[in-house]
XYZ file of C-alpha atoms in Angstrom:
693
model
C 30.912 197.972 0.264
C 29.881 194.875 -1.672
C 31.498 191.445 -1.809
C 33.925 190.305 -4.488
C 35.360 186.974 -5.608
C 38.449 185.660 -7.327
C 38.125 185.463 -11.091
C 40.350 183.835 -13.685
C 41.301 185.305 -17.030
C 40.965 183.065 -20.130
C 44.746 183.066 -20.475
C 44.793 180.724 -17.459
C 43.352 177.998 -19.687
C 46.429 178.170 -21.894
C 48.730 178.222 -18.877
C 47.032 175.186 -17.333
C 46.508 173.387 -20.611
C 48.760 173.449 -23.619
C 51.630 175.400 -21.999
C 51.798 173.088 -18.997
C 51.660 169.791 -20.888
C 54.849 169.536 -23.000
C 53.625 167.105 -25.678
C 50.170 166.677 -27.236
C 50.270 162.887 -26.795
C 50.149 163.286 -22.999
C 46.734 164.935 -23.203
C 45.311 162.279 -25.538
C 46.699 159.533 -23.298
C 44.937 161.225 -20.394
C 41.626 160.783 -22.229
C 42.449 157.076 -22.644
C 43.133 156.868 -18.906
C 39.729 158.467 -18.291
C 38.191 155.683 -20.396
C 39.951 153.164 -18.159
C 38.472 154.890 -15.094
C 35.039 154.672 -16.759
C 35.377 150.861 -16.736
C 35.485 150.746 -20.537
C 36.428 147.491 -22.215
C 37.918 149.391 -25.136
C 39.000 152.837 -26.220
C 39.372 153.843 -29.866
C 41.321 156.908 -31.007
C 40.837 158.173 -34.555
C 43.056 160.736 -36.268
C 41.624 162.624 -39.219
C 43.849 164.989 -41.222
C 45.991 165.658 -38.145
C 49.040 166.335 -40.314
C 47.614 169.774 -40.989
C 45.902 172.474 -38.957
C 42.140 171.928 -38.801
C 42.245 168.159 -38.301
C 40.193 166.153 -35.807
C 41.000 163.734 -32.978
C 38.162 161.484 -31.810
C 38.324 159.374 -28.644
C 35.513 156.852 -28.145
C 34.982 154.357 -25.336
C 32.292 151.914 -24.239
C 32.497 152.763 -20.566
C 29.993 153.968 -17.985
C 29.446 157.401 -19.513
C 28.582 160.510 -17.472
C 25.405 161.882 -16.004
C 24.844 165.663 -16.004
C 26.007 165.717 -12.373
C 29.208 163.838 -13.303
C 29.845 166.305 -16.121
C 29.380 169.266 -13.795
C 31.177 167.951 -10.702
C 33.860 165.884 -12.445
C 34.565 166.512 -16.106
C 34.245 170.312 -15.933
C 35.779 170.703 -12.475
C 39.520 171.339 -12.785
C 41.981 171.030 -9.932
C 40.117 168.461 -7.833
C 39.575 164.767 -8.421
C 36.111 163.397 -7.758
C 37.475 159.843 -7.951
C 38.990 159.585 -4.499
C 35.756 158.636 -2.753
C 34.805 156.236 -5.559
C 38.241 154.737 -6.175
C 37.248 151.156 -7.093
C 35.231 150.488 -10.260
C 32.761 147.590 -10.649
C 35.462 145.753 -12.643
C 37.814 146.098 -9.690
C 39.997 148.793 -11.229
C 41.580 151.462 -9.068
C 40.885 154.786 -10.757
C 43.953 156.657 -11.990
C 42.538 160.047 -13.030
C 43.741 163.114 -11.216
C 42.946 166.823 -11.451
C 41.912 167.074 -15.096
C 44.772 169.243 -16.391
C 45.853 166.598 -18.910
C 42.247 166.378 -20.093
C 42.153 170.169 -20.445
C 45.346 170.091 -22.515
C 43.795 167.520 -24.845
C 40.553 169.458 -25.253
C 42.481 172.633 -26.090
C 44.421 170.949 -28.887
C 41.499 172.033 -31.058
C 39.433 175.182 -31.299
C 36.238 173.257 -30.515
C 35.652 170.221 -28.291
C 32.424 168.217 -28.415
C 31.617 165.663 -25.721
C 28.803 163.145 -26.252
C 28.241 160.761 -23.339
C 25.711 158.015 -22.680
C 25.519 157.055 -18.978
C 24.989 153.429 -18.120
C 22.620 154.546 -15.388
C 20.346 156.176 -17.978
C 20.154 153.771 -20.910
C 18.833 155.346 -24.113
C 19.907 158.884 -23.107
C 22.789 160.907 -24.538
C 24.113 164.205 -23.175
C 26.145 166.592 -25.299
C 28.278 169.555 -24.381
C 30.222 171.725 -26.835
C 33.164 173.880 -25.796
C 34.025 176.684 -28.224
C 37.311 178.081 -26.997
C 36.857 181.289 -29.016
C 34.079 182.277 -26.601
C 36.546 182.079 -23.723
C 39.143 184.076 -25.626
C 36.631 186.898 -26.016
C 35.438 186.816 -22.392
C 36.930 188.781 -19.535
C 36.774 185.837 -17.123
C 36.419 182.066 -17.446
C 33.408 181.830 -15.156
C 31.422 184.255 -17.334
C 30.890 181.542 -19.997
C 27.922 179.216 -19.578
C 28.008 175.756 -21.106
C 24.755 174.108 -22.106
C 24.246 170.379 -21.661
C 21.721 169.109 -24.218
C 19.889 165.803 -24.030
C 18.553 163.467 -26.727
C 17.381 159.873 -26.871
C 19.742 157.323 -28.456
C 20.087 153.668 -29.346
C 23.899 153.717 -28.968
C 25.433 151.711 -26.104
C 26.790 153.447 -22.993
C 30.095 155.237 -23.357
C 31.678 158.574 -24.223
C 32.823 160.147 -27.483
C 35.078 163.207 -27.428
C 35.805 165.085 -30.647
C 38.649 167.588 -30.683
C 37.945 169.590 -33.809
C 39.902 172.187 -35.802
C 43.358 171.365 -34.427
C 45.327 174.529 -33.733
C 48.604 172.962 -34.865
C 49.293 169.876 -36.960
C 50.675 166.747 -35.326
C 54.114 165.868 -36.684
C 55.149 162.317 -37.513
C 57.165 162.353 -34.272
C 54.040 163.394 -32.314
C 51.996 160.541 -33.802
C 54.762 158.025 -33.103
C 55.039 159.262 -29.501
C 51.282 158.880 -29.143
C 51.364 155.396 -30.662
C 54.120 154.240 -28.311
C 52.411 155.788 -25.283
C 49.182 153.945 -26.082
C 50.865 150.614 -26.865
C 52.839 150.788 -23.625
C 49.961 152.110 -21.491
C 48.981 148.604 -20.368
C 52.429 147.192 -21.017
C 54.054 144.397 -23.040
C 54.325 142.062 -20.071
C 53.195 138.418 -19.983
C 50.414 139.073 -17.456
C 49.112 142.291 -19.036
C 45.418 142.817 -18.386
C 43.152 141.966 -21.305
C 40.000 143.732 -20.058
C 41.057 147.098 -21.553
C 41.974 147.355 -25.221
C 43.228 150.522 -26.907
C 43.318 151.098 -30.662
C 44.692 153.972 -32.709
C 43.949 154.252 -36.404
C 47.491 155.162 -37.387
C 50.084 153.046 -39.261
C 52.603 153.825 -36.527
C 50.371 152.126 -33.967
C 50.005 148.934 -36.008
C 53.756 148.900 -36.648
C 54.566 149.275 -32.948
C 52.033 146.612 -32.026
C 53.775 144.175 -34.380
C 57.087 144.977 -32.694
C 55.867 144.955 -29.086
C 53.255 142.203 -28.911
C 55.471 139.138 -29.638
C 56.922 139.516 -26.133
C 60.313 137.774 -26.191
C 60.366 137.209 -22.434
C 61.259 133.527 -22.890
C 64.620 134.697 -24.281
C 65.707 136.271 -20.979
C 68.856 135.079 -19.239
C 67.919 136.305 -15.761
C 64.795 137.546 -14.001
C 64.843 139.781 -10.928
C 61.734 139.936 -8.764
C 61.728 142.121 -5.662
C 58.846 143.098 -3.410
C 58.460 146.006 -1.024
C 55.701 145.275 1.485
C 53.457 147.616 3.486
C 56.028 147.677 6.319
C 58.838 148.834 4.016
C 60.580 145.434 4.036
C 62.293 144.042 0.922
C 62.471 140.502 -0.381
C 64.271 139.693 -3.644
C 64.838 136.678 -5.890
C 67.193 136.296 -8.842
C 66.156 133.557 -11.260
C 67.408 132.148 -14.516
C 65.366 132.543 -17.676
C 63.368 129.398 -16.904
C 62.297 130.763 -13.515
C 64.584 128.641 -11.335
C 65.634 130.617 -8.243
C 69.403 131.128 -8.177
C 69.596 133.349 -5.089
C 67.279 135.028 -2.575
C 67.914 138.175 -0.593
C 66.171 139.364 2.547
C 65.728 142.993 3.577
C 69.206 143.344 5.061
C 70.940 141.689 2.100
C 69.275 144.008 -0.402
C 69.430 147.275 1.574
C 73.130 146.760 2.288
C 73.513 147.843 -1.348
C 71.547 151.043 -0.756
C 73.246 154.364 -1.426
C 71.148 155.913 1.360
C 72.416 153.635 4.111
C 70.661 150.597 5.535
C 67.076 151.645 6.334
C 65.140 149.693 8.923
C 62.202 149.995 6.550
C 61.504 152.032 3.427
C 59.012 154.881 3.814
C 57.466 154.157 0.444
C 54.293 152.591 -0.932
C 54.153 148.843 -1.348
C 55.546 147.880 -4.738
C 56.798 145.052 -6.914
C 59.866 145.226 -9.151
C 60.290 142.824 -12.065
C 63.161 142.988 -14.532
C 63.863 140.544 -17.349
C 67.543 140.667 -18.383
C 68.648 139.667 -21.870
C 71.755 138.978 -23.903
C 71.251 140.992 -27.099
C 73.619 138.868 -29.173
C 72.862 135.422 -27.672
C 69.234 135.226 -26.534
C 68.090 132.082 -24.730
C 65.678 130.899 -27.417
C 64.443 127.331 -27.463
C 63.753 127.706 -31.191
C 66.288 128.314 -33.942
C 67.451 131.944 -34.019
C 66.869 132.867 -37.642
C 67.985 136.276 -39.025
C 64.353 137.423 -39.088
C 63.793 136.341 -35.477
C 67.011 138.042 -34.349
C 65.962 141.267 -36.066
C 62.531 141.171 -34.424
C 64.096 140.400 -31.027
C 66.520 143.346 -31.167
C 63.776 145.700 -32.426
C 61.592 144.596 -29.486
C 64.360 145.308 -26.967
C 65.001 148.727 -28.508
C 61.319 149.632 -28.326
C 60.327 148.368 -24.873
C 63.683 148.349 -23.058
C 64.102 150.065 -19.692
C 62.221 150.005 -16.404
C 58.678 151.336 -16.703
C 56.454 152.581 -13.878
C 52.905 151.251 -13.503
C 50.456 152.820 -11.110
C 47.082 151.102 -10.647
C 47.633 149.070 -13.801
C 48.590 151.857 -16.218
C 51.995 153.176 -17.221
C 53.226 156.526 -15.928
C 55.194 158.729 -18.338
C 58.186 159.324 -18.660
C 59.665 156.354 -16.754
C 60.956 153.906 -19.356
C 60.846 156.393 -22.229
C 63.778 156.220 -24.619
C 66.664 158.286 -23.327
C 65.152 158.585 -19.828
C 67.314 156.340 -17.669
C 65.680 157.300 -14.371
C 67.434 154.540 -12.392
C 70.869 155.349 -13.907
C 71.127 151.762 -15.140
C 73.418 152.621 -18.046
C 75.917 154.452 -15.835
C 76.047 151.539 -13.392
C 76.356 149.131 -16.321
C 79.648 150.745 -17.351
C 81.283 149.156 -14.294
C 80.522 145.579 -15.346
C 78.853 145.481 -18.766
C 78.495 141.676 -18.647
C 76.677 141.452 -15.340
C 74.465 144.564 -15.177
C 71.322 145.312 -17.125
C 70.966 148.518 -19.126
C 68.028 150.130 -20.868
C 68.845 148.324 -24.133
C 69.138 144.787 -22.759
C 66.416 144.600 -20.117
C 62.670 145.099 -19.806
C 61.217 145.831 -16.410
C 58.516 147.492 -14.390
C 57.768 148.814 -10.956
C 54.130 148.237 -10.062
C 52.499 150.278 -7.315
C 48.907 149.434 -6.400
C 47.975 151.425 -3.314
C 50.026 154.405 -2.251
C 47.602 156.363 0.001
C 48.605 159.663 -1.563
C 52.326 159.134 -0.971
C 53.125 159.576 -4.675
C 52.195 163.029 -5.961
C 51.848 163.460 -9.755
C 53.533 166.516 -11.207
C 51.164 169.157 -12.463
C 52.318 168.629 -16.048
C 51.504 164.884 -15.738
C 55.157 164.078 -16.392
C 55.972 161.640 -13.617
C 55.889 162.173 -9.866
C 57.161 164.903 -7.604
C 60.470 163.580 -6.255
C 59.486 163.731 -2.613
C 60.839 161.476 0.107
C 58.441 158.622 -0.674
C 59.409 158.579 -4.346
C 63.122 158.782 -3.467
C 62.731 155.774 -1.150
C 60.910 153.822 -3.856
C 63.655 154.651 -6.336
C 66.304 153.558 -3.847
C 64.480 150.246 -3.346
C 64.727 149.605 -7.101
C 68.393 150.580 -7.347
C 69.382 148.580 -4.252
C 67.613 145.530 -5.707
C 69.498 145.978 -8.981
C 72.787 146.281 -7.112
C 72.040 143.154 -5.086
C 71.275 141.216 -8.280
C 74.466 142.503 -9.911
C 76.476 141.406 -6.878
C 74.964 137.906 -7.070
C 75.772 137.691 -10.783
C 79.340 138.876 -10.174
C 79.827 136.210 -7.504
C 78.513 133.558 -9.866
C 80.796 134.837 -12.627
C 83.830 134.769 -10.326
C 82.991 131.226 -9.271
C 82.789 130.205 -12.939
C 86.151 131.822 -13.621
C 87.793 129.983 -10.715
C 86.401 126.687 -11.998
C 87.491 127.459 -15.561
C 91.016 128.367 -14.406
C 91.233 125.147 -12.412
C 90.063 123.130 -15.411
C 92.558 124.931 -17.657
C 95.472 124.257 -15.272
C 94.477 120.606 -15.022
C 94.198 120.355 -18.800
C 97.613 121.980 -19.327
C 99.245 119.582 -16.845
C 97.486 116.629 -18.435
C 98.709 117.708 -21.883
C 102.276 118.185 -20.638
C 102.229 114.737 -19.031
C 101.089 113.238 -22.327
C 103.898 115.029 -24.204
C 106.471 113.815 -21.670
C 105.138 110.262 -21.980
C 105.444 110.416 -25.776
C 109.011 111.806 -25.468
C 110.007 108.692 -23.537
C 108.981 106.612 -26.538
C 111.343 108.483 -28.873
C 114.689 106.741 -29.600
C 117.439 107.880 -27.216
C 119.594 109.023 -30.116
C 117.236 111.952 -30.950
C 115.434 112.313 -27.656
C 117.679 115.120 -26.221
C 117.162 117.267 -29.319
C 113.358 116.869 -29.192
C 113.284 117.464 -25.445
C 115.276 120.685 -25.917
C 112.862 121.828 -28.628
C 109.895 121.142 -26.344
C 111.555 123.051 -23.470
C 112.184 126.034 -25.756
C 108.610 125.909 -27.003
C 107.298 125.859 -23.427
C 109.602 128.760 -22.476
C 108.377 130.769 -25.468
C 104.773 130.082 -24.540
C 105.455 131.107 -20.931
C 107.063 134.332 -22.163
C 104.108 135.032 -24.445
C 101.708 134.330 -21.582
C 103.595 136.781 -19.367
C 103.310 139.481 -22.054
C 99.577 138.833 -22.410
C 99.105 138.967 -18.636
C 101.019 142.257 -18.460
C 98.842 143.684 -21.212
C 95.782 142.421 -19.352
C 96.888 144.196 -16.174
C 97.498 147.393 -18.160
C 94.058 147.341 -19.718
C 92.391 146.413 -16.456
C 93.912 149.594 -15.073
C 92.742 151.556 -18.097
C 89.289 149.994 -17.801
C 89.061 151.073 -14.168
C 90.129 154.586 -15.123
C 87.629 154.601 -17.986
C 84.631 153.423 -15.983
C 85.478 155.799 -13.126
C 85.750 158.601 -15.660
C 82.372 157.692 -17.156
C 80.668 157.780 -13.752
C 82.462 161.043 -12.918
C 81.436 162.495 -16.275
C 77.790 161.576 -15.730
C 77.753 163.256 -12.325
C 79.669 166.268 -13.690
C 77.002 167.011 -16.296
C 74.512 168.046 -13.624
C 76.541 170.876 -12.031
C 77.786 171.909 -15.471
C 74.187 172.215 -16.670
C 73.434 174.300 -13.586
C 76.440 176.550 -14.260
C 75.320 177.088 -17.864
C 71.772 177.908 -16.771
C 72.902 180.256 -14.014
C 75.413 182.100 -16.184
C 72.627 182.722 -18.694
C 70.449 184.067 -15.880
C 73.286 186.290 -14.620
C 73.842 187.627 -18.118
C 70.165 188.480 -18.595
C 69.747 190.058 -15.160
C 73.039 191.916 -15.416
C 72.150 193.404 -18.782
C 68.698 194.373 -17.503
C 69.921 195.963 -14.262
C 73.126 197.601 -15.497
C 72.228 198.404 -19.066
C 73.993 197.059 -22.131
C 77.168 199.164 -22.156
C 77.820 199.055 -18.398
C 77.188 195.292 -18.314
C 79.636 194.721 -21.187
C 82.359 196.763 -19.488
C 81.940 195.219 -16.022
C 80.741 191.654 -16.539
C 80.786 190.872 -20.253
C 84.252 189.311 -20.480
C 84.130 187.318 -17.184
C 80.671 185.942 -17.969
C 81.757 185.023 -21.487
C 84.849 183.256 -20.103
C 82.726 181.258 -17.636
C 80.317 180.326 -20.428
C 83.172 179.084 -22.646
C 84.757 177.157 -19.782
C 81.424 175.526 -18.920
C 80.928 174.568 -22.568
C 84.410 173.020 -22.587
C 83.609 171.070 -19.407
C 80.363 169.903 -20.999
C 82.303 168.585 -23.983
C 84.679 166.545 -21.853
C 81.897 165.286 -19.582
C 79.893 163.991 -22.546
C 82.839 162.495 -24.450
C 83.425 159.396 -22.232
C 79.709 158.641 -22.232
C 79.628 158.947 -26.031
C 82.659 156.667 -26.454
C 81.095 153.993 -24.238
C 77.815 153.734 -26.138
C 77.256 150.136 -27.188
C 76.430 150.931 -30.820
C 79.872 152.521 -31.115
C 81.586 149.325 -29.950
C 80.102 147.220 -32.740
C 82.543 145.979 -35.398
C 81.470 147.396 -38.743
C 82.618 149.343 -41.796
C 83.243 152.802 -40.339
C 83.114 155.932 -42.500
C 86.220 157.698 -41.167
C 85.430 161.176 -42.530
C 82.013 161.178 -40.877
C 83.494 160.264 -37.489
C 86.118 163.006 -37.869
C 83.550 165.688 -38.659
C 81.319 164.736 -35.713
C 84.180 164.529 -33.218
C 85.749 167.824 -34.299
C 82.350 169.480 -34.007
C 81.780 167.997 -30.534
C 85.238 169.169 -29.419
C 84.672 172.702 -30.710
C 83.929 174.326 -27.306
C 87.199 172.836 -26.005
C 89.143 174.139 -29.004
C 87.546 177.549 -28.647
C 88.395 177.725 -24.952
C 92.018 176.802 -25.744
C 92.061 179.285 -28.673
C 93.085 176.547 -31.098
C 91.938 176.603 -34.729
C 91.154 173.093 -35.977
C 90.525 172.464 -39.666
C 89.986 169.343 -41.761
C 91.259 168.262 -45.159
C 89.302 165.125 -45.997
C 88.988 162.988 -49.097
C 86.149 163.881 -51.440
C 84.838 160.330 -51.424
C 83.819 158.383 -48.308
C 86.581 156.158 -46.912
C 85.778 153.026 -44.891
C 87.849 150.887 -42.550
C 86.820 147.715 -40.718
C 86.711 148.924 -37.131
C 84.405 150.306 -34.454
C 83.308 153.916 -34.204
C 84.674 154.032 -30.646
C 88.137 152.937 -31.858
C 88.355 155.664 -34.501
C 87.106 158.229 -31.994
C 89.684 157.077 -29.423
C 92.520 157.440 -31.960
C 91.483 160.918 -33.050
C 90.611 162.146 -29.537
C 94.056 161.185 -28.234
C 95.815 162.916 -31.133
C 93.747 166.092 -30.759
C 94.163 166.186 -26.973
C 97.948 165.887 -27.359
C 98.065 168.702 -29.914
C 95.961 171.065 -27.815
C 98.037 170.218 -24.731
C 101.207 171.427 -26.458
C 99.630 174.849 -26.996
C 98.355 175.202 -23.427
C 101.698 174.227 -21.875
C 103.173 177.492 -20.488
C 106.721 176.254 -21.161
C 106.134 175.800 -24.908
C 104.404 178.841 -26.358
C 103.612 178.913 -30.086
C 102.939 181.939 -32.228
C 100.047 180.197 -34.002
C 97.700 177.532 -32.743
C 96.663 175.408 -35.691
C 95.679 171.759 -35.968
C 94.888 170.012 -39.223
C 93.142 166.638 -39.576
C 93.691 164.999 -42.949
C 92.621 161.776 -44.646
C 94.119 160.214 -47.767
C 93.901 156.946 -49.653
C 97.312 155.416 -50.358
C 97.672 151.943 -51.914
C 94.273 150.708 -50.693
C 94.997 152.025 -47.201
C 93.241 154.883 -45.417
C 95.778 157.251 -43.868
C 94.659 159.526 -41.048
C 97.063 162.342 -40.158
C 96.909 164.941 -37.389
C 99.330 167.852 -37.763
C 99.858 170.859 -35.500
C 101.910 174.060 -35.430
C 103.243 173.440 -31.931
C 106.852 172.955 -30.796
C 107.071 169.402 -32.108
C 108.253 166.263 -30.325
C 111.293 166.791 -28.109
C 112.819 165.386 -24.928
C 111.629 161.909 -25.921
C 112.594 159.412 -28.608
C 110.210 159.173 -31.559
C 109.877 155.440 -30.828
C 109.234 155.933 -27.114
C 106.119 158.074 -27.612
C 104.131 154.862 -28.187
C 105.361 153.095 -25.043
C 103.184 152.942 -21.901
C 104.141 155.422 -19.209
C 106.169 157.610 -21.587
C 104.900 161.180 -21.869
C 106.214 164.569 -22.950
C 104.026 166.241 -20.313
C 104.576 166.173 -16.559
C 100.874 165.568 -15.951
C 100.508 163.043 -18.773
C 99.786 159.368 -18.093
C 101.699 158.068 -21.107
C 98.763 155.786 -21.940
C 97.019 157.670 -24.748
C 99.385 156.870 -27.610
C 99.834 153.320 -26.273
C 96.089 152.847 -26.674
C 96.305 154.282 -30.202
C 99.149 151.906 -31.105
C 97.331 148.828 -29.801
C 94.064 149.762 -31.513
C 95.827 150.235 -34.843
C 97.753 146.974 -34.519
C 94.460 145.163 -33.877
C 93.159 146.758 -37.085
C 96.174 145.352 -38.999
C 97.492 148.842 -39.535
C 100.579 150.816 -38.548
C 101.374 154.095 -36.783
C 104.269 156.510 -37.009
C 105.153 160.024 -35.907
C 107.306 162.895 -37.190
C 109.031 165.268 -34.766
C 108.468 168.374 -36.874
C 106.289 168.217 -39.918
C 104.414 170.290 -42.454
C 102.982 172.844 -39.981
C 106.178 173.015 -37.946
C 104.930 170.846 -35.098
C 104.335 167.150 -34.541
C 102.644 164.856 -37.014
C 100.920 161.594 -36.138
C 99.961 159.109 -38.853
C 97.713 156.048 -38.844
C 97.348 153.726 -41.823
C 94.664 151.025 -41.928
C 93.434 148.718 -44.712
C 90.564 150.220 -46.648
C 87.220 148.451 -46.516
C 84.563 148.435 -49.192
C 80.802 148.420 -48.774
């Protein structure tokens, strides 16, 4: 018998290339990283007719180029990096290239790839290799295809040009923008960014992003956190003001006492540096006048570069710091103390790792690192440092509050002493009357202060409940996602193993019920996080009908699970009120939750389960009404429904309608309820002044 060998079908190229890499920009960025490894001073990426199939992507650098041996043993060898033994370039760069799968994905974006390379070691010589992917598609095995390397003389400088011709699919505007951002952020927007590697992309999106990113508003930061993790796993942190003055320092024990993993004697992670610049979006610390144009540019910069990015050997690693990818859970932690914690929209940071000795393992799809123990420890170092900084800021805030309270008490006493001194100058004939008036005024002020303090205590309680709910909701989404994925898997496997009819009779209804319940849980887990988004807390002219439609749609799984039919009857024209989106959502969510609760209460069954949301314009006021077909309001006075702690349900907190009342009063509106209204059940009405654009 003869010998045999493993062979790979051409379909493996698709599996390892375009199917493994989720977005085309990742492959092109990988070619730019290869240019960095080649010690290139610059890398230019040209897009020609990429908005349609058949376009071309060209990547050109002025690096070291490749010899025929480098092409054979490096460029064309997939699955093994030839850069480990030659990790430091003449410019002192640590090479970042890995196993070539990102490069493969880029080359397979087109039907033909042409590589022209001019090695620095062989000046005046150019080598060319052309990869026609159709030849592989027609072959029975990948290794059956020979690739010829041709050689010609040239006067061009050393470097490499890669043309990806005849694109299989067009690049969308979103793809080009993703590519532009990835390239702009590859070396980072930071003050000390290296200037020995310049990337250009001939796309308007790239120029636009450069204009947004390059100003670098770091001088506007309020605080700067710098933390180091040394080779022995020890941490040292400093919190500074925007000018760089150290406000507090933390040693290893001080920082790791904030670790969620316990207090490690030393992190088992690569040496790293964490730097985070923290900003106030509305009041930046500019030394120059904050003009409207400067404010707009500043906010746009924060939106584009915000978050903590990951830099390995000088280049950014996707997806850490991408929009919507809060890998350190900064936004969830921020909900606890919005004033003293950075989030992804008011901070710009980076973790820089230089030498990791193989501890960090890139994922095969080039999307971040495998979350092994070393990466988990590195992540914990960053989060513990953030928590330490937040604790320092909270202590400083509390100290300021104590000083402000002391100053206020002293000022009040000083003012009262002045009033008493003036009273002694008043003629005795009228002095008693004036003194009595002053005493009554002081008593009224004390009573008002007591009311305000009681309200403050109430809303502190509600704030605690809200932030706890937000954290709980964030953590709930993970198991809910797992439930939804697993129930889909059970449904598919059950139908395959049992057959359609038998599956429907045995498992169809239970699986469907679990799916609906999971969808309802998903709705309630996402709702607190949606309500707490900063853009929704901005005072503005709010289009009420739009908010209603979105909220009703988001609540739909909950309504479906409760078997409640919710309909809307909205004005034909848009109606605006001066409010926040979060306030309108809070009003409507409380009304809807109350209505649904009346139907799900076993003691109050209703023949029909209908809820109607209506808007009207009455005398320059916008009136929002929520009606239901439930049992109506009973066992409680119509006036008491708005009072804190009063509820028609045993499990109710009695806070929901109190929140609604206070929100509406702040909006200069009014609220009222009807025990039994148009649909037979309760009606809740809110009237607020109409705003105009």
